[in-house]
Amino acid sequence: MYRAIRGLHLCAGAFALVFLAMYSISALQMTHGKWVHMEARAATRDVALPPGLSGARAAARELAARYGIEGELAAIRVLPAGLAFRVLRPGMVWEADYTASTGATRLRITDTGTLGALNRIHQMRGVWHTWIAYDLWAWLLAFLGAAILALGATGLYLWWQSHRDRRFTGALLIFALAAIGGLAAWMRW
Amino acid sequence: MILKLHTWAGLATFVNLMIYGIVGIAAAFEPAPDAPAPASTVRIVPFAVPPNLDDRQVAARVVALLGLSLATPVQSFAIQHDAAHRLVLDFRHANGRHLVTFPDDSHLRVEITRAPLDRYLSSLHVTSSAFHIGDWRMQVWSNYNEFAMWCLILMTTTGAWLWLSRHPRHVWGMASFAAGSAAFAAMYWWTR
């Protein structure tokens, strides 16, 4: 039993290793931006889409087919002259201004690099996106959440089985459960 | 010693670690932005607006009256005005939202939207020592959560070291690492 649980702990940790590294780097970037500084590069690009497109989805489909710019469609606005919308990928934003009469489209591109991508992946949520890749990220990170719970549960079992003298380590756990868990429950009250 | 550090870090931050896991799972089930807002309740509370107070001072009095210490210090965005330039206080905090209006000179109308448990835990998991919150409990929690973040980094590195130093040829371990790395790399390559 012990060997099986230890194997499960190892497998959950090994599977989660790259994701935990991603979480660590992005958490440091979000909480200590001065140390792990994310920089954004901005650019503009003019592209041509068919005139007369009535919806952002159609315009986004054309962007993907003609220029390979595919991602999550967001921030759609209907303007007197056409459309404005955003296409999002982790660390990249294409902000499009589409003129319906001519099809001329100006793209404002913001690239926040690898740190920006990790930041976005860390905050991925929901399975209701227009781009299936975002849903897959959310499912994958949910699986990671389950792996983290498994790491905690199996870690607790391994600790209990492998420590005969549990005075110090038991006090640590009781502190975590009573003081820190109690604090979280108290604030929710 | 490495194993001790790994164990101590895990035990000391066990609650935080469980919250990270729950929040990760719950995030996938978060409702879409256009989903109906959670139900709110309305309370009418006696409150006389004292004369000669500015909006921020009124907000501070309201926070004290309603016991909204988690919404302190009062942020500028919480102090708003409607189209008729009447004061509107929009307090957002870990437990949800209190939207306060002033229907007359002697009452508050408080619209309370309570955050579901997963949203509350999500709020807890994002706090760090960079936060400066008026509520001492949340400040303690934030500092401890910062500690938990460093412990998670420590556990990740010591866990990898323990694996490679003690069980480097564990077939299922290697397979799991390959699967996790491949999944991340494929998704990153596709979506980046």
mmCIF file of C-alpha atoms in Angstrom:
data_model
loop_
_atom_site.group_PDB
_atom_site.id
_atom_site.type_symbol
_atom_site.label_atom_id
_atom_site.label_comp_id
_atom_site.label_asym_id
_atom_site.label_seq_id
_atom_site.Cartn_x
_atom_site.Cartn_y
_atom_site.Cartn_z
ATOM 1 C CA MET A 1 0.000 0.000 0.000
ATOM 2 C CA TYR A 2 2.746 2.418 1.008
ATOM 3 C CA ARG A 3 4.695 1.787 -2.208
ATOM 4 C CA ALA A 4 1.573 2.290 -4.309
ATOM 5 C CA ILE A 5 0.716 5.597 -2.624
ATOM 6 C CA ARG A 6 4.340 6.728 -2.927
ATOM 7 C CA GLY A 7 4.223 5.843 -6.626
ATOM 8 C CA LEU A 8 0.996 7.797 -7.038
ATOM 9 C CA HIS A 9 2.559 10.792 -5.257
ATOM 10 C CA LEU A 10 5.578 10.589 -7.538
ATOM 11 C CA CYS A 11 3.479 10.268 -10.695
ATOM 12 C CA ALA A 12 1.171 13.154 -9.756
ATOM 13 C CA GLY A 13 4.181 15.332 -8.986
ATOM 14 C CA ALA A 14 6.057 14.331 -12.134
ATOM 15 C CA PHE A 15 3.007 15.029 -14.298
ATOM 16 C CA ALA A 16 2.421 18.376 -12.609
ATOM 17 C CA LEU A 17 6.088 19.437 -12.586
ATOM 18 C CA VAL A 18 6.065 21.613 -15.701
ATOM 19 C CA PHE A 19 2.707 23.126 -14.761
ATOM 20 C CA LEU A 20 3.890 23.887 -11.238
ATOM 21 C CA ALA A 21 6.946 25.588 -12.731
ATOM 22 C CA MET A 22 4.571 27.628 -14.918
ATOM 23 C CA TYR A 23 2.438 28.521 -11.880
ATOM 24 C CA SER A 24 5.543 29.474 -9.893
ATOM 25 C CA ILE A 25 6.970 31.782 -12.556
ATOM 26 C CA SER A 26 3.644 33.447 -13.316
ATOM 27 C CA ALA A 27 2.776 33.821 -9.617
ATOM 28 C CA LEU A 28 6.130 35.530 -9.054
ATOM 29 C CA GLN A 29 5.473 37.780 -12.040
ATOM 30 C CA MET A 30 2.023 38.721 -10.715
ATOM 31 C CA THR A 31 3.078 39.312 -7.121
ATOM 32 C CA HIS A 32 6.606 40.649 -7.627
ATOM 33 C CA GLY A 33 6.478 42.424 -10.963
ATOM 34 C CA LYS A 34 9.647 44.378 -10.176
ATOM 35 C CA TRP A 35 11.696 41.199 -9.954
ATOM 36 C CA VAL A 36 10.013 39.303 -12.767
ATOM 37 C CA HIS A 37 9.125 42.102 -15.112
ATOM 38 C CA MET A 38 6.739 41.585 -18.021
ATOM 39 C CA GLU A 39 7.269 43.890 -20.987
ATOM 40 C CA ALA A 40 4.781 44.501 -23.778
ATOM 41 C CA ARG A 41 5.774 45.131 -27.397
ATOM 42 C CA ALA A 42 3.221 46.949 -29.530
ATOM 43 C CA ALA A 43 2.932 47.103 -33.308
ATOM 44 C CA THR A 44 0.348 47.910 -35.954
ATOM 45 C CA ARG A 45 -0.445 46.102 -39.170
ATOM 46 C CA ASP A 46 -2.917 46.869 -41.950
ATOM 47 C CA VAL A 47 -4.665 43.939 -43.588
ATOM 48 C CA ALA A 48 -7.482 43.594 -46.125
ATOM 49 C CA LEU A 49 -10.678 41.646 -45.437
ATOM 50 C CA PRO A 50 -13.724 41.338 -47.689
ATOM 51 C CA PRO A 51 -15.989 44.402 -47.447
ATOM 52 C CA GLY A 52 -19.510 44.151 -46.110
ATOM 53 C CA LEU A 53 -18.913 41.577 -43.369
ATOM 54 C CA SER A 54 -21.748 41.914 -40.900
ATOM 55 C CA GLY A 55 -20.395 40.215 -37.823
ATOM 56 C CA ALA A 56 -17.204 39.898 -35.827
ATOM 57 C CA ARG A 57 -17.271 36.110 -36.092
ATOM 58 C CA ALA A 58 -17.198 36.325 -39.889
ATOM 59 C CA ALA A 59 -14.400 38.892 -39.778
ATOM 60 C CA ALA A 60 -12.428 36.736 -37.315
ATOM 61 C CA ARG A 61 -12.884 33.700 -39.578
ATOM 62 C CA GLU A 62 -11.466 35.697 -42.489
ATOM 63 C CA LEU A 63 -8.522 36.832 -40.366
ATOM 64 C CA ALA A 64 -7.781 33.223 -39.502
ATOM 65 C CA ALA A 65 -8.148 31.965 -43.074
ATOM 66 C CA ARG A 66 -6.172 34.741 -44.776
ATOM 67 C CA TYR A 67 -3.520 35.634 -42.216
ATOM 68 C CA GLY A 68 -3.428 32.741 -39.750
ATOM 69 C CA ILE A 69 -4.550 34.995 -36.912
ATOM 70 C CA GLU A 70 -6.724 32.676 -34.853
ATOM 71 C CA GLY A 71 -7.725 32.876 -31.226
ATOM 72 C CA GLU A 72 -10.391 33.762 -28.700
ATOM 73 C CA LEU A 73 -12.811 36.389 -29.989
ATOM 74 C CA ALA A 74 -13.560 39.089 -27.419
ATOM 75 C CA ALA A 75 -14.606 42.703 -26.824
ATOM 76 C CA ILE A 76 -16.866 42.906 -29.878
ATOM 77 C CA ARG A 77 -18.279 46.356 -30.653
ATOM 78 C CA VAL A 78 -20.417 47.445 -33.569
ATOM 79 C CA LEU A 79 -19.282 50.847 -34.836
ATOM 80 C CA PRO A 80 -20.948 53.195 -37.347
ATOM 81 C CA ALA A 81 -18.214 52.439 -39.878
ATOM 82 C CA GLY A 82 -17.800 48.755 -39.143
ATOM 83 C CA LEU A 83 -16.585 46.602 -36.279
ATOM 84 C CA ALA A 84 -14.036 46.482 -33.497
ATOM 85 C CA PHE A 85 -13.000 43.264 -31.815
ATOM 86 C CA ARG A 86 -10.076 41.496 -30.259
ATOM 87 C CA VAL A 87 -8.459 38.179 -31.021
ATOM 88 C CA LEU A 88 -6.656 36.774 -27.986
ATOM 89 C CA ARG A 89 -3.977 34.160 -27.550
ATOM 90 C CA PRO A 90 -1.869 33.639 -24.431
ATOM 91 C CA GLY A 91 0.478 36.636 -24.390
ATOM 92 C CA MET A 92 -0.870 38.108 -27.654
ATOM 93 C CA VAL A 93 -3.705 40.502 -28.428
ATOM 94 C CA TRP A 94 -4.795 41.553 -31.918
ATOM 95 C CA GLU A 95 -7.107 44.539 -31.610
ATOM 96 C CA ALA A 96 -8.933 44.891 -34.928
ATOM 97 C CA ASP A 97 -10.734 47.912 -36.400
ATOM 98 C CA TYR A 98 -12.652 46.780 -39.458
ATOM 99 C CA THR A 99 -14.143 49.236 -41.968
ATOM 100 C CA ALA A 100 -17.152 47.582 -43.564
ATOM 101 C CA SER A 101 -17.251 49.741 -46.715
ATOM 102 C CA THR A 102 -13.715 48.867 -47.853
ATOM 103 C CA GLY A 103 -12.697 45.856 -45.783
ATOM 104 C CA ALA A 104 -9.590 47.721 -44.605
ATOM 105 C CA THR A 105 -8.621 46.492 -41.168
ATOM 106 C CA ARG A 106 -6.050 47.926 -38.818
ATOM 107 C CA LEU A 107 -4.569 45.561 -36.273
ATOM 108 C CA ARG A 108 -2.944 46.809 -33.095
ATOM 109 C CA ILE A 109 -0.798 43.943 -31.876
ATOM 110 C CA THR A 110 0.383 43.632 -28.284
ATOM 111 C CA ASP A 111 2.876 40.902 -27.464
ATOM 112 C CA THR A 112 3.765 40.373 -23.799
ATOM 113 C CA GLY A 113 6.119 37.488 -24.546
ATOM 114 C CA THR A 114 6.568 34.268 -22.627
ATOM 115 C CA LEU A 115 5.806 35.867 -19.268
ATOM 116 C CA GLY A 116 2.578 37.278 -20.653
ATOM 117 C CA ALA A 117 1.650 33.885 -22.052
ATOM 118 C CA LEU A 118 2.302 32.147 -18.720
ATOM 119 C CA ASN A 119 0.297 34.857 -16.943
ATOM 120 C CA ARG A 120 -2.704 34.234 -19.214
ATOM 121 C CA ILE A 121 -2.447 30.456 -18.935
ATOM 122 C CA HIS A 122 -2.330 30.734 -15.130
ATOM 123 C CA GLN A 123 -5.624 32.651 -15.223
ATOM 124 C CA MET A 124 -7.387 30.474 -17.800
ATOM 125 C CA ARG A 125 -10.964 29.754 -16.707
ATOM 126 C CA GLY A 126 -14.302 28.554 -18.032
ATOM 127 C CA VAL A 127 -15.209 26.193 -20.843
ATOM 128 C CA TRP A 128 -17.462 28.547 -22.776
ATOM 129 C CA HIS A 129 -14.931 30.141 -25.121
ATOM 130 C CA THR A 130 -15.258 30.713 -28.851
ATOM 131 C CA TRP A 131 -11.830 29.132 -29.336
ATOM 132 C CA ILE A 132 -11.682 25.505 -28.201
ATOM 133 C CA ALA A 133 -8.018 25.810 -27.211
ATOM 134 C CA TYR A 134 -8.992 28.012 -24.265
ATOM 135 C CA ASP A 135 -11.490 25.363 -23.130
ATOM 136 C CA LEU A 136 -8.817 22.689 -23.393
ATOM 137 C CA TRP A 137 -6.472 24.794 -21.259
ATOM 138 C CA ALA A 138 -9.201 25.137 -18.622
ATOM 139 C CA TRP A 139 -9.816 21.358 -18.599
ATOM 140 C CA LEU A 140 -6.097 20.666 -18.419
ATOM 141 C CA LEU A 141 -5.660 23.065 -15.513
ATOM 142 C CA ALA A 142 -8.668 21.492 -13.762
ATOM 143 C CA PHE A 143 -6.883 18.156 -14.101
ATOM 144 C CA LEU A 144 -3.841 19.863 -12.599
ATOM 145 C CA GLY A 145 -6.015 21.003 -9.703
ATOM 146 C CA ALA A 146 -6.981 17.371 -9.140
ATOM 147 C CA ALA A 147 -3.288 16.416 -9.290
ATOM 148 C CA ILE A 148 -2.505 19.028 -6.626
ATOM 149 C CA LEU A 149 -5.254 17.622 -4.383
ATOM 150 C CA ALA A 150 -3.858 14.133 -4.973
ATOM 151 C CA LEU A 151 -0.375 15.360 -4.059
ATOM 152 C CA GLY A 152 -1.747 16.795 -0.813
ATOM 153 C CA ALA A 153 -3.722 13.683 0.136
ATOM 154 C CA THR A 154 -0.972 11.200 -0.723
ATOM 155 C CA GLY A 155 1.649 13.447 0.890
ATOM 156 C CA LEU A 156 -0.344 13.410 4.087
ATOM 157 C CA TYR A 157 -0.528 9.601 4.013
ATOM 158 C CA LEU A 158 3.213 9.278 3.336
ATOM 159 C CA TRP A 159 3.996 11.630 6.203
ATOM 160 C CA TRP A 160 1.778 9.685 8.598
ATOM 161 C CA GLN A 161 3.282 6.354 7.611
ATOM 162 C CA SER A 162 6.933 7.412 7.572
ATOM 163 C CA HIS A 163 7.171 9.573 10.726
ATOM 164 C CA ARG A 164 7.115 7.867 14.097
ATOM 165 C CA ASP A 165 7.875 11.054 15.993
ATOM 166 C CA ARG A 166 5.218 13.439 14.765
ATOM 167 C CA ARG A 167 5.467 16.090 17.464
ATOM 168 C CA PHE A 168 7.023 18.844 15.353
ATOM 169 C CA THR A 169 5.492 17.913 12.014
ATOM 170 C CA GLY A 170 2.111 17.252 13.640
ATOM 171 C CA ALA A 171 2.245 20.692 15.237
ATOM 172 C CA LEU A 172 2.909 22.181 11.785
ATOM 173 C CA LEU A 173 -0.139 20.453 10.360
ATOM 174 C CA ILE A 174 -2.364 21.381 13.292
ATOM 175 C CA PHE A 175 -1.208 24.978 12.935
ATOM 176 C CA ALA A 176 -2.031 24.935 9.229
ATOM 177 C CA LEU A 177 -5.453 23.402 9.771
ATOM 178 C CA ALA A 178 -6.495 25.305 12.872
ATOM 179 C CA ALA A 179 -4.886 28.714 12.486
ATOM 180 C CA ILE A 180 -4.722 29.165 8.705
ATOM 181 C CA GLY A 181 -7.799 27.132 7.856
ATOM 182 C CA GLY A 182 -9.637 28.743 10.776
ATOM 183 C CA LEU A 183 -8.686 32.190 9.518
ATOM 184 C CA ALA A 184 -10.075 31.390 6.073
ATOM 185 C CA ALA A 185 -13.312 30.070 7.605
ATOM 186 C CA TRP A 186 -13.616 33.039 9.956
ATOM 187 C CA MET A 187 -13.359 35.580 7.124
ATOM 188 C CA ARG A 188 -16.050 33.707 5.209
ATOM 189 C CA TRP A 189 -18.381 33.699 8.219
ATOM 190 C CA MET B 1 17.358 17.265 4.912
ATOM 191 C CA ILE B 2 15.774 17.789 1.470
ATOM 192 C CA LEU B 3 12.988 15.370 2.371
ATOM 193 C CA LYS B 4 12.439 17.187 5.672
ATOM 194 C CA LEU B 5 12.145 20.526 3.902
ATOM 195 C CA HIS B 6 9.734 19.011 1.389
ATOM 196 C CA THR B 7 7.567 17.548 4.166
ATOM 197 C CA TRP B 8 7.631 20.605 6.412
ATOM 198 C CA ALA B 9 6.706 22.929 3.556
ATOM 199 C CA GLY B 10 3.823 20.673 2.578
ATOM 200 C CA LEU B 11 2.442 20.348 6.104
ATOM 201 C CA ALA B 12 2.782 24.028 6.961
ATOM 202 C CA THR B 13 0.923 25.116 3.831
ATOM 203 C CA PHE B 14 -1.450 22.176 3.488
ATOM 204 C CA VAL B 15 -4.570 24.367 3.606
ATOM 205 C CA ASN B 16 -3.222 26.728 0.939
ATOM 206 C CA LEU B 17 -2.242 23.799 -1.267
ATOM 207 C CA MET B 18 -5.740 22.338 -1.033
ATOM 208 C CA ILE B 19 -7.228 25.726 -1.888
ATOM 209 C CA TYR B 20 -4.976 25.975 -4.972
ATOM 210 C CA GLY B 21 -6.210 22.580 -6.118
ATOM 211 C CA ILE B 22 -9.890 23.366 -5.530
ATOM 212 C CA VAL B 23 -9.582 26.746 -7.258
ATOM 213 C CA GLY B 24 -7.892 25.103 -10.237
ATOM 214 C CA ILE B 25 -10.776 22.667 -10.636
ATOM 215 C CA ALA B 26 -13.492 25.245 -9.982
ATOM 216 C CA ALA B 27 -12.014 27.644 -12.559
ATOM 217 C CA ALA B 28 -13.012 25.276 -15.360
ATOM 218 C CA PHE B 29 -16.629 25.443 -14.234
ATOM 219 C CA GLU B 30 -16.786 29.202 -13.887
ATOM 220 C CA PRO B 31 -19.916 30.585 -15.572
ATOM 221 C CA ALA B 32 -19.628 32.560 -18.789
ATOM 222 C CA PRO B 33 -19.456 36.349 -18.534
ATOM 223 C CA ASP B 34 -22.996 36.645 -19.935
ATOM 224 C CA ALA B 35 -24.454 34.180 -17.406
ATOM 225 C CA PRO B 36 -27.137 35.564 -15.066
ATOM 226 C CA ALA B 37 -25.686 37.321 -12.043
ATOM 227 C CA PRO B 38 -26.031 35.533 -8.693
ATOM 228 C CA ALA B 39 -29.128 36.441 -6.714
ATOM 229 C CA SER B 40 -28.800 39.404 -4.404
ATOM 230 C CA THR B 41 -30.672 40.457 -1.283
ATOM 231 C CA VAL B 42 -31.624 43.983 -0.294
ATOM 232 C CA ARG B 43 -31.483 45.480 3.177
ATOM 233 C CA ILE B 44 -32.640 48.894 4.285
ATOM 234 C CA VAL B 45 -30.431 50.162 7.088
ATOM 235 C CA PRO B 46 -30.982 53.317 9.175
ATOM 236 C CA PHE B 47 -28.157 55.749 8.536
ATOM 237 C CA ALA B 48 -28.164 59.505 8.854
ATOM 238 C CA VAL B 49 -25.656 61.135 6.541
ATOM 239 C CA PRO B 50 -23.692 63.490 8.779
ATOM 240 C CA PRO B 51 -23.258 67.013 7.430
ATOM 241 C CA ASN B 52 -19.905 68.330 6.189
ATOM 242 C CA LEU B 53 -18.458 64.927 5.351
ATOM 243 C CA ASP B 54 -16.927 64.247 1.970
ATOM 244 C CA ASP B 55 -17.719 61.092 -0.010
ATOM 245 C CA ARG B 56 -14.716 59.192 1.303
ATOM 246 C CA GLN B 57 -15.623 59.937 4.912
ATOM 247 C CA VAL B 58 -19.211 58.834 4.283
ATOM 248 C CA ALA B 59 -17.870 55.640 2.706
ATOM 249 C CA ALA B 60 -15.715 55.016 5.767
ATOM 250 C CA ARG B 61 -18.747 55.448 8.050
ATOM 251 C CA VAL B 62 -20.806 53.053 5.921
ATOM 252 C CA VAL B 63 -18.023 50.455 5.918
ATOM 253 C CA ALA B 64 -17.824 50.677 9.705
ATOM 254 C CA LEU B 65 -21.599 50.430 10.081
ATOM 255 C CA LEU B 66 -21.897 47.384 7.804
ATOM 256 C CA GLY B 67 -18.769 45.714 9.177
ATOM 257 C CA LEU B 68 -17.120 45.480 5.768
ATOM 258 C CA SER B 69 -13.552 45.321 6.991
ATOM 259 C CA LEU B 70 -12.612 43.114 4.012
ATOM 260 C CA ALA B 71 -13.444 46.083 1.753
ATOM 261 C CA THR B 72 -10.935 48.370 3.478
ATOM 262 C CA PRO B 73 -9.097 50.535 2.788
ATOM 263 C CA VAL B 74 -11.891 52.028 0.688
ATOM 264 C CA GLN B 75 -10.682 52.137 -2.909
ATOM 265 C CA SER B 76 -11.374 55.132 -5.142
ATOM 266 C CA PHE B 77 -13.322 52.984 -7.611
ATOM 267 C CA ALA B 78 -15.760 52.064 -4.826
ATOM 268 C CA ILE B 79 -16.925 55.687 -4.618
ATOM 269 C CA GLN B 80 -19.159 56.442 -7.577
ATOM 270 C CA HIS B 81 -22.053 58.694 -8.566
ATOM 271 C CA ASP B 82 -25.157 57.894 -10.543
ATOM 272 C CA ALA B 83 -26.572 59.989 -13.408
ATOM 273 C CA ALA B 84 -28.221 62.327 -10.886
ATOM 274 C CA HIS B 85 -24.860 62.768 -9.091
ATOM 275 C CA ARG B 86 -26.054 60.876 -6.025
ATOM 276 C CA LEU B 87 -23.459 58.933 -4.125
ATOM 277 C CA VAL B 88 -23.196 55.200 -4.909
ATOM 278 C CA LEU B 89 -20.812 52.993 -2.955
ATOM 279 C CA ASP B 90 -19.777 49.779 -4.663
ATOM 280 C CA PHE B 91 -17.791 47.669 -2.205
ATOM 281 C CA ARG B 92 -16.284 44.540 -3.747
ATOM 282 C CA HIS B 93 -14.514 42.123 -1.463
ATOM 283 C CA ALA B 94 -13.613 38.466 -1.075
ATOM 284 C CA ASN B 95 -17.127 37.543 0.086
ATOM 285 C CA GLY B 96 -18.893 39.313 -2.763
ATOM 286 C CA ARG B 97 -20.322 42.763 -3.241
ATOM 287 C CA HIS B 98 -22.229 45.389 -1.237
ATOM 288 C CA LEU B 99 -23.830 48.021 -3.458
ATOM 289 C CA VAL B 100 -24.939 50.942 -1.297
ATOM 290 C CA THR B 101 -27.280 53.743 -2.325
ATOM 291 C CA PHE B 102 -28.972 56.490 -0.334
ATOM 292 C CA PRO B 103 -32.746 56.491 -0.989
ATOM 293 C CA ASP B 104 -33.281 59.260 1.602
ATOM 294 C CA ASP B 105 -31.388 61.204 4.244
ATOM 295 C CA SER B 106 -31.882 58.618 6.962
ATOM 296 C CA HIS B 107 -31.476 55.223 5.284
ATOM 297 C CA LEU B 108 -29.103 53.102 3.241
ATOM 298 C CA ARG B 109 -30.216 50.649 0.617
ATOM 299 C CA VAL B 110 -27.724 47.793 0.629
ATOM 300 C CA GLU B 111 -27.794 45.262 -2.200
ATOM 301 C CA ILE B 112 -25.758 42.249 -1.097
ATOM 302 C CA THR B 113 -24.395 39.675 -3.534
ATOM 303 C CA ARG B 114 -22.600 36.845 -1.780
ATOM 304 C CA ALA B 115 -19.773 35.243 -3.718
ATOM 305 C CA PRO B 116 -20.022 31.447 -4.074
ATOM 306 C CA LEU B 117 -17.490 29.463 -2.060
ATOM 307 C CA ASP B 118 -15.253 28.795 -5.073
ATOM 308 C CA ARG B 119 -15.044 32.527 -5.860
ATOM 309 C CA TYR B 120 -14.185 33.203 -2.219
ATOM 310 C CA LEU B 121 -11.401 30.626 -2.321
ATOM 311 C CA SER B 122 -10.223 32.069 -5.622
ATOM 312 C CA SER B 123 -9.953 35.481 -3.962
ATOM 313 C CA LEU B 124 -7.963 33.949 -1.120
ATOM 314 C CA HIS B 125 -5.571 32.194 -3.490
ATOM 315 C CA VAL B 126 -4.567 35.404 -5.312
ATOM 316 C CA THR B 127 -3.589 37.400 -2.224
ATOM 317 C CA SER B 128 0.042 38.011 -1.355
ATOM 318 C CA SER B 129 2.133 40.254 0.863
ATOM 319 C CA ALA B 130 1.927 42.870 -1.893
ATOM 320 C CA PHE B 131 -1.675 43.381 -0.784
ATOM 321 C CA HIS B 132 -2.356 45.987 1.905
ATOM 322 C CA ILE B 133 -5.756 45.307 3.389
ATOM 323 C CA GLY B 134 -7.459 46.997 6.306
ATOM 324 C CA ASP B 135 -8.676 43.732 7.793
ATOM 325 C CA TRP B 136 -5.893 42.197 9.903
ATOM 326 C CA ARG B 137 -7.159 38.662 9.265
ATOM 327 C CA MET B 138 -6.842 39.104 5.507
ATOM 328 C CA GLN B 139 -3.438 40.732 5.928
ATOM 329 C CA VAL B 140 -2.225 37.739 7.959
ATOM 330 C CA TRP B 141 -3.744 35.403 5.383
ATOM 331 C CA SER B 142 -2.088 37.322 2.532
ATOM 332 C CA ASN B 143 1.325 37.160 4.170
ATOM 333 C CA TYR B 144 0.884 33.447 4.839
ATOM 334 C CA ASN B 145 -0.282 32.867 1.280
ATOM 335 C CA GLU B 146 2.908 34.542 0.066
ATOM 336 C CA PHE B 147 4.807 32.099 2.276
ATOM 337 C CA ALA B 148 2.766 29.266 0.757
ATOM 338 C CA MET B 149 3.715 30.404 -2.747
ATOM 339 C CA TRP B 150 7.406 30.169 -1.859
ATOM 340 C CA CYS B 151 6.783 26.816 -0.185
ATOM 341 C CA LEU B 152 5.147 25.546 -3.373
ATOM 342 C CA ILE B 153 8.230 26.590 -5.340
ATOM 343 C CA LEU B 154 10.379 24.859 -2.717
ATOM 344 C CA MET B 155 8.260 21.702 -2.861
ATOM 345 C CA THR B 156 8.428 21.664 -6.653
ATOM 346 C CA THR B 157 12.219 21.866 -6.712
ATOM 347 C CA THR B 158 12.810 19.521 -3.777
ATOM 348 C CA GLY B 159 10.218 17.096 -5.160
ATOM 349 C CA ALA B 160 12.047 16.976 -8.483
ATOM 350 C CA TRP B 161 15.340 16.492 -6.655
ATOM 351 C CA LEU B 162 13.922 13.665 -4.498
ATOM 352 C CA TRP B 163 12.553 11.925 -7.580
ATOM 353 C CA LEU B 164 15.796 12.144 -9.534
ATOM 354 C CA SER B 165 18.033 11.250 -6.605
ATOM 355 C CA ARG B 166 15.962 8.390 -5.150
ATOM 356 C CA HIS B 167 13.847 6.908 -7.937
ATOM 357 C CA PRO B 168 15.337 8.115 -11.230
ATOM 358 C CA ARG B 169 14.294 4.969 -13.114
ATOM 359 C CA HIS B 170 10.705 4.888 -11.878
ATOM 360 C CA VAL B 171 8.980 4.027 -15.170
ATOM 361 C CA TRP B 172 5.567 5.450 -14.273
ATOM 362 C CA GLY B 173 7.239 8.577 -12.929
ATOM 363 C CA MET B 174 9.097 9.089 -16.187
ATOM 364 C CA ALA B 175 5.949 8.371 -18.180
ATOM 365 C CA SER B 176 3.967 10.855 -16.083
ATOM 366 C CA PHE B 177 6.627 13.504 -16.514
ATOM 367 C CA ALA B 178 6.682 12.887 -20.265
ATOM 368 C CA ALA B 179 2.878 13.066 -20.463
ATOM 369 C CA GLY B 180 2.647 16.287 -18.445
ATOM 370 C CA SER B 181 5.492 17.960 -20.307
ATOM 371 C CA ALA B 182 4.143 16.874 -23.685
ATOM 372 C CA ALA B 183 0.640 18.121 -22.851
ATOM 373 C CA PHE B 184 1.974 21.483 -21.735
ATOM 374 C CA ALA B 185 4.378 21.827 -24.654
ATOM 375 C CA ALA B 186 1.718 20.869 -27.221
ATOM 376 C CA MET B 187 -0.850 23.272 -25.806
ATOM 377 C CA TYR B 188 1.710 26.058 -25.474
ATOM 378 C CA TRP B 189 2.955 25.545 -29.034
ATOM 379 C CA TRP B 190 -0.601 25.470 -30.398
ATOM 380 C CA THR B 191 -1.967 28.455 -28.519
ATOM 381 C CA ARG B 192 1.082 30.701 -28.433
#
